[in-house]
CSV table of C-alpha atoms in Angstrom, one decimal:
chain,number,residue,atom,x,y,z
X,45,UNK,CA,0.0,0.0,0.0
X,46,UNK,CA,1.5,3.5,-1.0
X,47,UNK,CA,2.6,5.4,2.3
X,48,UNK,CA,-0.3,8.7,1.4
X,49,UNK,CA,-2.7,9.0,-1.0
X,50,UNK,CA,-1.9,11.3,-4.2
X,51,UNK,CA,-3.7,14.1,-4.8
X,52,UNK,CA,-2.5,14.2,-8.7
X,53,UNK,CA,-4.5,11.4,-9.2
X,54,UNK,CA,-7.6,13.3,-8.9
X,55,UNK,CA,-6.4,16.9,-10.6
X,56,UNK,CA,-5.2,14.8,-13.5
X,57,UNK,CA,-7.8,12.5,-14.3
X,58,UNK,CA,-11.1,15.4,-13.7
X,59,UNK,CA,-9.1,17.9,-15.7
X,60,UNK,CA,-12.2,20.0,-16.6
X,61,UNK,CA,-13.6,20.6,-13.1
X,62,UNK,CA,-10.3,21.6,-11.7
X,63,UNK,CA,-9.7,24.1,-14.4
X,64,UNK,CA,-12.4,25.9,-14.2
X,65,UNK,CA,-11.8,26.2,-10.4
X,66,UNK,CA,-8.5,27.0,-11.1
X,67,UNK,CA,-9.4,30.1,-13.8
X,68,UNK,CA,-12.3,31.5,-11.3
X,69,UNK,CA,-9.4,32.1,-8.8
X,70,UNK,CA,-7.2,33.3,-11.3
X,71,UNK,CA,-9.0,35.6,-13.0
X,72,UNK,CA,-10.4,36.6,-9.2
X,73,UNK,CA,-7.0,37.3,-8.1
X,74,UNK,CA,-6.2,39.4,-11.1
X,75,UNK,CA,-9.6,41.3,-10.8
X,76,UNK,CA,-8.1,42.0,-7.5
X,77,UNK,CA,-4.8,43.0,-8.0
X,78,UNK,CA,-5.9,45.1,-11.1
X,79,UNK,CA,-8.5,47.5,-8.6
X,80,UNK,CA,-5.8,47.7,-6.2
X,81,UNK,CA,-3.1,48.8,-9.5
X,82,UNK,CA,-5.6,51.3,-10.8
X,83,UNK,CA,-6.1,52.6,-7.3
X,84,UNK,CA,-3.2,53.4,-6.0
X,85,UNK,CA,-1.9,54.9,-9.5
X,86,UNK,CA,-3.9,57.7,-8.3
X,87,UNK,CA,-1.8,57.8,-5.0
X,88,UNK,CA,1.5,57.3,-6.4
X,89,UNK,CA,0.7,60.2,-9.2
X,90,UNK,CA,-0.4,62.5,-6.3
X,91,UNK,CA,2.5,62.4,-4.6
X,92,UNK,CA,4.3,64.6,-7.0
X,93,UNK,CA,2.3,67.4,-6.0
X,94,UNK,CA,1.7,66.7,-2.3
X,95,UNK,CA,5.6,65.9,-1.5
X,96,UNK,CA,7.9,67.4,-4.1
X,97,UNK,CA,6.6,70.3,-5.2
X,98,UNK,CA,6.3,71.6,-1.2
X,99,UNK,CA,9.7,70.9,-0.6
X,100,UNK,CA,11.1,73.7,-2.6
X,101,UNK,CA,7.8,76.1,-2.6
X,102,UNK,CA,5.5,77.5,0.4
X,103,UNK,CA,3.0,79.5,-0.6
X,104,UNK,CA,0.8,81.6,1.9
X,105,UNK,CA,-1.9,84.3,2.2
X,106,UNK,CA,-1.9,86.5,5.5
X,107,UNK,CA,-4.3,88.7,7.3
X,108,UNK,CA,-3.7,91.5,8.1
X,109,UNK,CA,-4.2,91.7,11.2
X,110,UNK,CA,-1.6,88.5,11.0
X,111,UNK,CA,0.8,91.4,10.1
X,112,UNK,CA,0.1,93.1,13.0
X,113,UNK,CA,-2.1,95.8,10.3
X,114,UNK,CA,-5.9,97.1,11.6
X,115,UNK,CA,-7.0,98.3,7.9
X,116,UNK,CA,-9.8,100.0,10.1
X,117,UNK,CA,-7.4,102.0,12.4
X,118,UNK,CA,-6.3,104.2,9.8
X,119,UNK,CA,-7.8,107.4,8.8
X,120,UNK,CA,-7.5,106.8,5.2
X,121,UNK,CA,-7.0,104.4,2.5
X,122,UNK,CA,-3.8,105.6,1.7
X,123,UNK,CA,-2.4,105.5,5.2
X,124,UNK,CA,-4.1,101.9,5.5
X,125,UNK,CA,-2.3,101.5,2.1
X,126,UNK,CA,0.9,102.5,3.1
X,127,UNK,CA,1.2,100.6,6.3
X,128,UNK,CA,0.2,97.0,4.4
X,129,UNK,CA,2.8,97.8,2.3
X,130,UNK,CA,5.6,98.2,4.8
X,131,UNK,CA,3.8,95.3,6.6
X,132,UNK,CA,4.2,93.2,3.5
X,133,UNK,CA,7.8,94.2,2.7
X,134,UNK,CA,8.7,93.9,6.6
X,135,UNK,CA,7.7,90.3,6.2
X,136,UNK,CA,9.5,89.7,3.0
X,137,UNK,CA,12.5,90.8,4.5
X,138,UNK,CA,12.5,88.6,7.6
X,139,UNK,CA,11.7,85.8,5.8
X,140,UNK,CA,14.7,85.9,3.3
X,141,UNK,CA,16.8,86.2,6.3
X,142,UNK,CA,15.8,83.1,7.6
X,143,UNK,CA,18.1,80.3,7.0
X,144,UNK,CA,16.8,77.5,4.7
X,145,UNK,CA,14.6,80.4,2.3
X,146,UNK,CA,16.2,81.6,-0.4
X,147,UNK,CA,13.5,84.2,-1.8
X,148,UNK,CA,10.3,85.6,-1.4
X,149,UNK,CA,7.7,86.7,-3.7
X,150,UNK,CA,4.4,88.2,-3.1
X,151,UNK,CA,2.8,87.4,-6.4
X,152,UNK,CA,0.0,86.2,-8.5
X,153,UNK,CA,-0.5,82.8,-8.8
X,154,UNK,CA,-2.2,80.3,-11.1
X,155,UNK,CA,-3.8,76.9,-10.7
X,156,UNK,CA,-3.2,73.6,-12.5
X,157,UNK,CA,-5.7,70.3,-12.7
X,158,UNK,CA,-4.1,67.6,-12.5
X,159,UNK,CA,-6.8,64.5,-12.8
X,160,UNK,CA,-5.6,60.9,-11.7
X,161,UNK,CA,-7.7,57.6,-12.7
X,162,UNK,CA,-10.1,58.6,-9.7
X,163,UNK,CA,-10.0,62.1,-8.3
X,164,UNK,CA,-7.9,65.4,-9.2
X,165,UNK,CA,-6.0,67.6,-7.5
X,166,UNK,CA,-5.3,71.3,-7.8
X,167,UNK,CA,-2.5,73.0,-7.0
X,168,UNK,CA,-0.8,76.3,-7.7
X,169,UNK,CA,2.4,77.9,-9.2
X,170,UNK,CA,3.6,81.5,-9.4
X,171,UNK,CA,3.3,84.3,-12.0
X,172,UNK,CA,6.7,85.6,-12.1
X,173,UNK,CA,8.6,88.5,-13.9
X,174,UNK,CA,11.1,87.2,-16.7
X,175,UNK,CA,14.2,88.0,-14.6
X,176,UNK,CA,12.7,86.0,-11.7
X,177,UNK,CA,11.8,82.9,-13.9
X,178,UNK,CA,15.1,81.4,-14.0
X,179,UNK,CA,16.3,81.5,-10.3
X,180,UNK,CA,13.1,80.2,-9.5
X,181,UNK,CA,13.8,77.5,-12.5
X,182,UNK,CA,17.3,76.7,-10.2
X,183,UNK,CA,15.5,76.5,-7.2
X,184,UNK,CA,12.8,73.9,-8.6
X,185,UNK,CA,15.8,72.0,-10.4
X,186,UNK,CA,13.9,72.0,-13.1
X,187,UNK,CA,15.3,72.2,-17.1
X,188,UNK,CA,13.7,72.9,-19.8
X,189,UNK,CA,13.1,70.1,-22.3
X,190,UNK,CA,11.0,71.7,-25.4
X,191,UNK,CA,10.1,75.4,-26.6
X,192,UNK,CA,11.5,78.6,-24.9
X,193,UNK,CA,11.5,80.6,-21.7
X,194,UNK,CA,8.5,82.9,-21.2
X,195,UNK,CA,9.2,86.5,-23.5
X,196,UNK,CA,6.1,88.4,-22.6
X,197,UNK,CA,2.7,88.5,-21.0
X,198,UNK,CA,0.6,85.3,-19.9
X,199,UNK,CA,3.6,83.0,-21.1
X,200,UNK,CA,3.4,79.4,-19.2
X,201,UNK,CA,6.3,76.7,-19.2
X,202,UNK,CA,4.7,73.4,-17.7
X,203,UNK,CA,6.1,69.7,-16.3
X,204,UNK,CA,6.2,67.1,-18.8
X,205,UNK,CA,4.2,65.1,-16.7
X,206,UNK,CA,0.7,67.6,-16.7
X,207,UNK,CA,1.5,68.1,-20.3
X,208,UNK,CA,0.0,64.6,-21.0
X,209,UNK,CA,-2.4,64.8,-17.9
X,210,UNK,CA,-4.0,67.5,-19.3
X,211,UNK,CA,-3.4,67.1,-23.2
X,212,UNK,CA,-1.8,70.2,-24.0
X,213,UNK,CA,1.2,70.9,-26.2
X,214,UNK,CA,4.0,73.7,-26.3
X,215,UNK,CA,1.9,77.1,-28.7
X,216,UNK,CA,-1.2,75.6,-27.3
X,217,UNK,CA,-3.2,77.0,-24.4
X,218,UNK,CA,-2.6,76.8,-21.3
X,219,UNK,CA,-5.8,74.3,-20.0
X,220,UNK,CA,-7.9,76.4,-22.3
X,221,UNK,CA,-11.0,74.5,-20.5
X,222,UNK,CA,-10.6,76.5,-17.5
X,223,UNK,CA,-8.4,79.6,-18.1
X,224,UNK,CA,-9.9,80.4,-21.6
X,225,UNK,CA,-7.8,81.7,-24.5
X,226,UNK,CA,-6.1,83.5,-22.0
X,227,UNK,CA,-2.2,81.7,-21.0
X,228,UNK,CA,0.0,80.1,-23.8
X,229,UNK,CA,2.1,77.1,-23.3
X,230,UNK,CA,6.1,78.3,-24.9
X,231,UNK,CA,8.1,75.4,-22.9
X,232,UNK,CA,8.0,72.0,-21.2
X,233,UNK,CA,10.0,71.2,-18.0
X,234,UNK,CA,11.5,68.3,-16.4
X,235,UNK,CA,11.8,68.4,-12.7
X,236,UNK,CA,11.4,66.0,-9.7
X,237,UNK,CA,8.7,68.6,-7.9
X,238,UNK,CA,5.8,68.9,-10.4
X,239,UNK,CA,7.4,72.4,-11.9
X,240,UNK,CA,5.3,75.3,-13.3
X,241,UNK,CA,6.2,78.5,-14.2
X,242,UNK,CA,4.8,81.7,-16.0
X,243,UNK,CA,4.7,85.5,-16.3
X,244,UNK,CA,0.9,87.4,-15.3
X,245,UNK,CA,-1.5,88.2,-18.0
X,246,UNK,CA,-3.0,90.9,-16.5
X,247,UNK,CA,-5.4,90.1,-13.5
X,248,UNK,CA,-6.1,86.9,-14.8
X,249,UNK,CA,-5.0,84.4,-12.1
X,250,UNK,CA,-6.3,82.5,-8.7
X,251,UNK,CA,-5.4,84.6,-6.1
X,252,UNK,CA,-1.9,86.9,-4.0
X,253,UNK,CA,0.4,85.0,-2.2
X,254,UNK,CA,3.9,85.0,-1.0
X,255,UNK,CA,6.0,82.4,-2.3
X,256,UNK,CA,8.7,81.5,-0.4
X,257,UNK,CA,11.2,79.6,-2.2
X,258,UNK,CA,12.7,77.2,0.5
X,259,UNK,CA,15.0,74.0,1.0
X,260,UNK,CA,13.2,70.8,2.8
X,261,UNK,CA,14.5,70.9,6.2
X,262,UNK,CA,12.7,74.6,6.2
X,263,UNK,CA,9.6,74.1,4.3
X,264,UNK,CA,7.3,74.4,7.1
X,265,UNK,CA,6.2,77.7,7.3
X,266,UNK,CA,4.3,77.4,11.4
X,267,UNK,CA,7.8,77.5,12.7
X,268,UNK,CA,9.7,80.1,10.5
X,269,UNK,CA,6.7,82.7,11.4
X,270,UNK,CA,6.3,81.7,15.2
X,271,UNK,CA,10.3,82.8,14.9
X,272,UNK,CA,9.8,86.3,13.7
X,273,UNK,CA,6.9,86.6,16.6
X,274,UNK,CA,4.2,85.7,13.6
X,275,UNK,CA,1.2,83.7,14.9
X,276,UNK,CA,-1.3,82.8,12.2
X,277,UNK,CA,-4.9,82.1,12.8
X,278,UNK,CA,-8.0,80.6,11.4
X,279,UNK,CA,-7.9,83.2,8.5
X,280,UNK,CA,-4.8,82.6,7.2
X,281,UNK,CA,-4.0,80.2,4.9
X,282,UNK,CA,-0.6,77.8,4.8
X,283,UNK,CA,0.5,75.8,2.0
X,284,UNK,CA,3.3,74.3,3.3
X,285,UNK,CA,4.8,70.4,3.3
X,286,UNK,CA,3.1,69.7,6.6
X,287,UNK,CA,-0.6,71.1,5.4
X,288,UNK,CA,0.3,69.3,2.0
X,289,UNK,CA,0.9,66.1,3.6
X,290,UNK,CA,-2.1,66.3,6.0
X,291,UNK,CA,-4.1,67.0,2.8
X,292,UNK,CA,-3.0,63.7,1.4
X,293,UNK,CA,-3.4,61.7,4.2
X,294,UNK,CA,-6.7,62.9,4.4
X,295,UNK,CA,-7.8,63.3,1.1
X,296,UNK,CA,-6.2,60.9,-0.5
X,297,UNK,CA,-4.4,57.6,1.5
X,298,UNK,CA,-7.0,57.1,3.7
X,299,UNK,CA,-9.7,57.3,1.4
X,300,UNK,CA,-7.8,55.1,-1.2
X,301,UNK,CA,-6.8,52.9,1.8
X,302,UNK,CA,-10.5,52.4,2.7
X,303,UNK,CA,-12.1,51.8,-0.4
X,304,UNK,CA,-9.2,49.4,-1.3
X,305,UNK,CA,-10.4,47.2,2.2
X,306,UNK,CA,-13.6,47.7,1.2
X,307,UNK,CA,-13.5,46.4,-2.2
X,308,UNK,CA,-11.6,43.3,-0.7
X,309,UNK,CA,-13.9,42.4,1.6
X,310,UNK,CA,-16.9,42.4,-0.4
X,311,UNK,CA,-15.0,40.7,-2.9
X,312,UNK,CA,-13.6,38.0,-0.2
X,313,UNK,CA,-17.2,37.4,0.7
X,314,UNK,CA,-18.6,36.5,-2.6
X,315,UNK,CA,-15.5,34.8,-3.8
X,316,UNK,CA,-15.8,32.4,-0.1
X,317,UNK,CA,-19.2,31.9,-0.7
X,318,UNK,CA,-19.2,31.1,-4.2
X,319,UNK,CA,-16.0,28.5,-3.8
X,320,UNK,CA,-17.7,27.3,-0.3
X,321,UNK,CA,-20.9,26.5,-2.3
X,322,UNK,CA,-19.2,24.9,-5.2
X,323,UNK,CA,-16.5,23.2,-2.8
X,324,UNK,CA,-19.8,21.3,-0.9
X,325,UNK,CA,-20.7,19.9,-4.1
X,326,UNK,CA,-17.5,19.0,-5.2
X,327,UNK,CA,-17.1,16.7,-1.8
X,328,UNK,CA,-20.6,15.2,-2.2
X,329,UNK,CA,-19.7,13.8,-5.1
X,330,UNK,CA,-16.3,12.4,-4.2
X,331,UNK,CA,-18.2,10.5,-1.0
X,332,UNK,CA,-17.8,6.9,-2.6
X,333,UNK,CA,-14.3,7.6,-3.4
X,334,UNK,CA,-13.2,8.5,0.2
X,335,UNK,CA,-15.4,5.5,1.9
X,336,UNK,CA,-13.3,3.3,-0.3
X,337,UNK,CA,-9.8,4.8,0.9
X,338,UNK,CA,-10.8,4.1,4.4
X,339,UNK,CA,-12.3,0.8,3.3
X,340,UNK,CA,-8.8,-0.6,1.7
X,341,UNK,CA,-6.8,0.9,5.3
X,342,UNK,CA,-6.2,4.5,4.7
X,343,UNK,CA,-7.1,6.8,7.9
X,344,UNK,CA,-9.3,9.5,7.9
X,345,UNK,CA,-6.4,12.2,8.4
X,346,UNK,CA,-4.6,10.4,5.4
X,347,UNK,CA,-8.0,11.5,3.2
X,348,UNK,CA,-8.2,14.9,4.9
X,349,UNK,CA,-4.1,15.1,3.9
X,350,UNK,CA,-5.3,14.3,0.2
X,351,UNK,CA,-7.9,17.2,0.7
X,352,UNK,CA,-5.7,19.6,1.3
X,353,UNK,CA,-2.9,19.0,-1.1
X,354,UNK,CA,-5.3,18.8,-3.4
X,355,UNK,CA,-6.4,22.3,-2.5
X,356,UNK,CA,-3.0,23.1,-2.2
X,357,UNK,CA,-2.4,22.4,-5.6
X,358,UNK,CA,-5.7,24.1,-6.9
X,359,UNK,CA,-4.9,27.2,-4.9
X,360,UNK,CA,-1.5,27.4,-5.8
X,361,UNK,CA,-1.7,27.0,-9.6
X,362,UNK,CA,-4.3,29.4,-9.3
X,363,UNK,CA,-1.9,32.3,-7.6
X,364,UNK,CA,0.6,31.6,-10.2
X,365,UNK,CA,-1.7,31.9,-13.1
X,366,UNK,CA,-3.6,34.8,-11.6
X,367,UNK,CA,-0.1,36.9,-10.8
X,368,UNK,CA,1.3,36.1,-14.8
X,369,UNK,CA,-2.1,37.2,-15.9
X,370,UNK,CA,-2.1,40.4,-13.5
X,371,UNK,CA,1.5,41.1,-14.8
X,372,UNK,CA,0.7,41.0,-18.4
X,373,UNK,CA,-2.5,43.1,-17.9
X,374,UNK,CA,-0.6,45.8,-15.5
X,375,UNK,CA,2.1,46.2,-18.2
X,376,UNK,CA,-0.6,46.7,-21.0
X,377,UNK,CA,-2.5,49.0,-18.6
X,378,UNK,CA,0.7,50.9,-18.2
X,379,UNK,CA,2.0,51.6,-21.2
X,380,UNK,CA,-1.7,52.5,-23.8
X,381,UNK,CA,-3.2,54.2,-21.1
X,382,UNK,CA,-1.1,55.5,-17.2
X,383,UNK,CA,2.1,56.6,-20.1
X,384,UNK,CA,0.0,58.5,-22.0
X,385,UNK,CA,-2.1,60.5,-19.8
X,386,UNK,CA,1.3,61.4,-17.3
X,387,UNK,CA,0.5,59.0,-14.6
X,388,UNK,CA,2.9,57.5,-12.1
X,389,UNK,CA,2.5,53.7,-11.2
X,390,UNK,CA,4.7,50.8,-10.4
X,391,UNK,CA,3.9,47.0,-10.6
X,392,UNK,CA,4.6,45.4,-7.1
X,393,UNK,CA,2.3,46.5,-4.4
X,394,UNK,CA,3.8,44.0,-1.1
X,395,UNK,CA,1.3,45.1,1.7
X,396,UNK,CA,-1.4,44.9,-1.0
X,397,UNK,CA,-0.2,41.5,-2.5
X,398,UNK,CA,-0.3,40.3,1.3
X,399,UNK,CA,-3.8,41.3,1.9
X,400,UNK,CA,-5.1,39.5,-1.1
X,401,UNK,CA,-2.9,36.4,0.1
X,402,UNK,CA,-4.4,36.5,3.9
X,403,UNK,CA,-8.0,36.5,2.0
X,404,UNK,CA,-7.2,33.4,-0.3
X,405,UNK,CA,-5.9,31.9,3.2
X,406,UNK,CA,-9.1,32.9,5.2
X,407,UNK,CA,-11.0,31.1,2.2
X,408,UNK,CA,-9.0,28.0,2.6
X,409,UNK,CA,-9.6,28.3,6.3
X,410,UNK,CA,-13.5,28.7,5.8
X,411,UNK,CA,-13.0,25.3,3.4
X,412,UNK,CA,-12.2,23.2,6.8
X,413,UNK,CA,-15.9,23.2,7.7
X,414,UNK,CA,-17.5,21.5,4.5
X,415,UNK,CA,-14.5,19.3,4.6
X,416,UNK,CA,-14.8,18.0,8.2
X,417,UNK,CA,-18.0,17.5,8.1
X,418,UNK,CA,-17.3,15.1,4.9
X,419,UNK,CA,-14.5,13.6,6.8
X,420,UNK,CA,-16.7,12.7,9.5
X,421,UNK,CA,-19.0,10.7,7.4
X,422,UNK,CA,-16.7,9.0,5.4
X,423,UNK,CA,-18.1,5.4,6.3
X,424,UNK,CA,-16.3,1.8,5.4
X,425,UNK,CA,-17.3,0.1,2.0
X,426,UNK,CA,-20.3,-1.9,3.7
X,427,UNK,CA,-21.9,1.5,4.4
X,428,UNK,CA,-21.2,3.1,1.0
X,429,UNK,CA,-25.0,1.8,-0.6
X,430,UNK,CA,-26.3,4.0,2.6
């Protein structure tokens, strides 16, 4: 008598009904790993914005009152005038004496879309004179690629990366959709930190602030304001590297995060069902078979060992297949459509891959129920008829 019972015998000689269990999983993994690609493409694109591009760039816009300015206490509009503008330039001058900032610009400024497979962001970029355009070009480490440096009013140069977000190319405008005929595109940049650049055109733009042109270790503006006896409030507003990364950990990881765990538990739960209800049938009809093995002298754990290998074997092929066919489809995703419309993504997801691992486990897991209970009733060949 052989030592164990094979469980080739069985996936060789019923062919058919192991494939198709083996191709549900499959394609169930992939369908799996494919949400969690697209997803997260969104979160690695974002990144761009909400960590390098605050590294190099603060911008804010202070109250008055911030500036230690009471509009109201002045007896005219041109004192008022006056002292906001010794305020501003007061400010402007602290600041650049701070270690870690290199300039400061109060300025216009002009907002980008940039639109990820779920979602958007927005995010601005100063209107600069054409002196000023390439220190700040420096600062961002950015070069230019294609076209020319801006020459005259409502010139834009943009990164290479929202030039295929956003389907514009260099003497086109500048996301006509949203700004009108009103920017023009004269030059593409390359830059680690989401680069864009341009000179006003007249009042055209999305708001005042003051840029401050900084190095990472002093990109958070709280601390470099609290230093010059600055205090902002509830009506100021901070764009700095900490407020960006609050914003994505709010606006984007955790809500990615969420709907990724929520996707995989609804899909655990039909996929457990559905194998659970095909896996009761598929003992039921193997109930002869096993009464005979424990007829001829093999124990019941010797079945139950044939069980799981055979499940072993199922599941496993099933993982392989699934991560060739998730590789094949990731690549083709990749290149016809995150390449072309300027999104970031990469193939190997390990926290991800582990969750959809611990779910094909707790299926298996759920599997021990049907399959005791069959082991139980596995009787000897003179009870088979009953």
């Amino acid at each position: 008598m052989k030592s164990h019972l094979s469980a080739w015998k069985y996936v060789r000689n019923n062919k058919r009904q192991v494939w198709v269990m083996i191709i549900a999983l499959s394609l169930t993994f992939m369908t799996m790993y494919l949400i969690n690609f697209m997803l997260l493409t969104t979160k690695e694109s974002f990144k761009g914005v909400f960590f390098g591009l605050p590294k190099r760039m603060a911008m804010m816009k202070l109250d008055w009152k911030t500036l230690g300015v009471d509009p109201d206490a002045y007896g005219s509009d041109e004192e008022a005038s006056e002292a906001m503008q010794e305020a501003r330039e007061k400010l402007i001058r602290d600041l650049k004496a701070r270690e870690g900032i290199r300039e400061v610009y109060y300025t216009q400024t002009l907002s980008f879309q940039y639109a990820g497979l779920i979602g958007e962001i927005w995010a601005d970029f100063p209107l600069l004179s054409q002196e000023q355009i390439p220190e700040y070009l420096d600062h961002m480490e950015a070069r230019l690629t294609e076209g020319r440096l801006p020459a005259g009013d409502g010139e834009i140069l943009v990164d290479s990366t929202l030039m295929k977000n956003q389907s514009m190319e260099v003497g086109g405008w500048f996301m006509e959709k949203t700004w009108g005929k009103t920017f023009r595109v004269v030059g593409v940049l390359e830059s680690d930190h989401f680069t864009c650049v341009g000179t006003p055109q007249g009042y055209a733009n999305s708001g005042w602030y003051y840029v401050v042109l900084c190095d990472p270790d002093h990109a958070e503006m709280g601390p470099e304001l609290e230093a010059l006896g600055i205090h902002p409030t509830q009506y100021d507003t901070i764009n700095d590297v900490k407020e960006w990364a609050e914003m994505y950990r709010k606006n984007v990881a955790d809500v990615m995060d969420g709907a990724l765990l929520g996707i995989l538990l609804v899909v655990t739960v039909f996929l457990a069902i559905s194998i659970i209800v095909a896996y009761i049938s598929f003992l039921r009809n193997r109930t002869n078979e096993y009464c005979l093995y424990t007829s001829i002298g093999f124990s019941r754990s010797d079945v139950y060992s044939m069980i799981m290998r055979e499940i072993g074997i199922i599941f496993g092929i099933s993982l392989l297949l699934g991560a060739v066919f998730s590789a094949m489809a990731m690549v083709i995703m990749g290149q016809c459509m995150m390449k072309p419309l300027g999104l970031i993504y990469r193939y190997i997801y390990p926290e991800h891959l582990l969750r959809i691992l611990t779910a094909f486990v707790a299926i298996v897991a759920l599997l021990q129920l049907p399959i005791l209970v069959t082991i139980h009733r596995i009787r000897t060949i003179d009870k088979m008829e009953e």
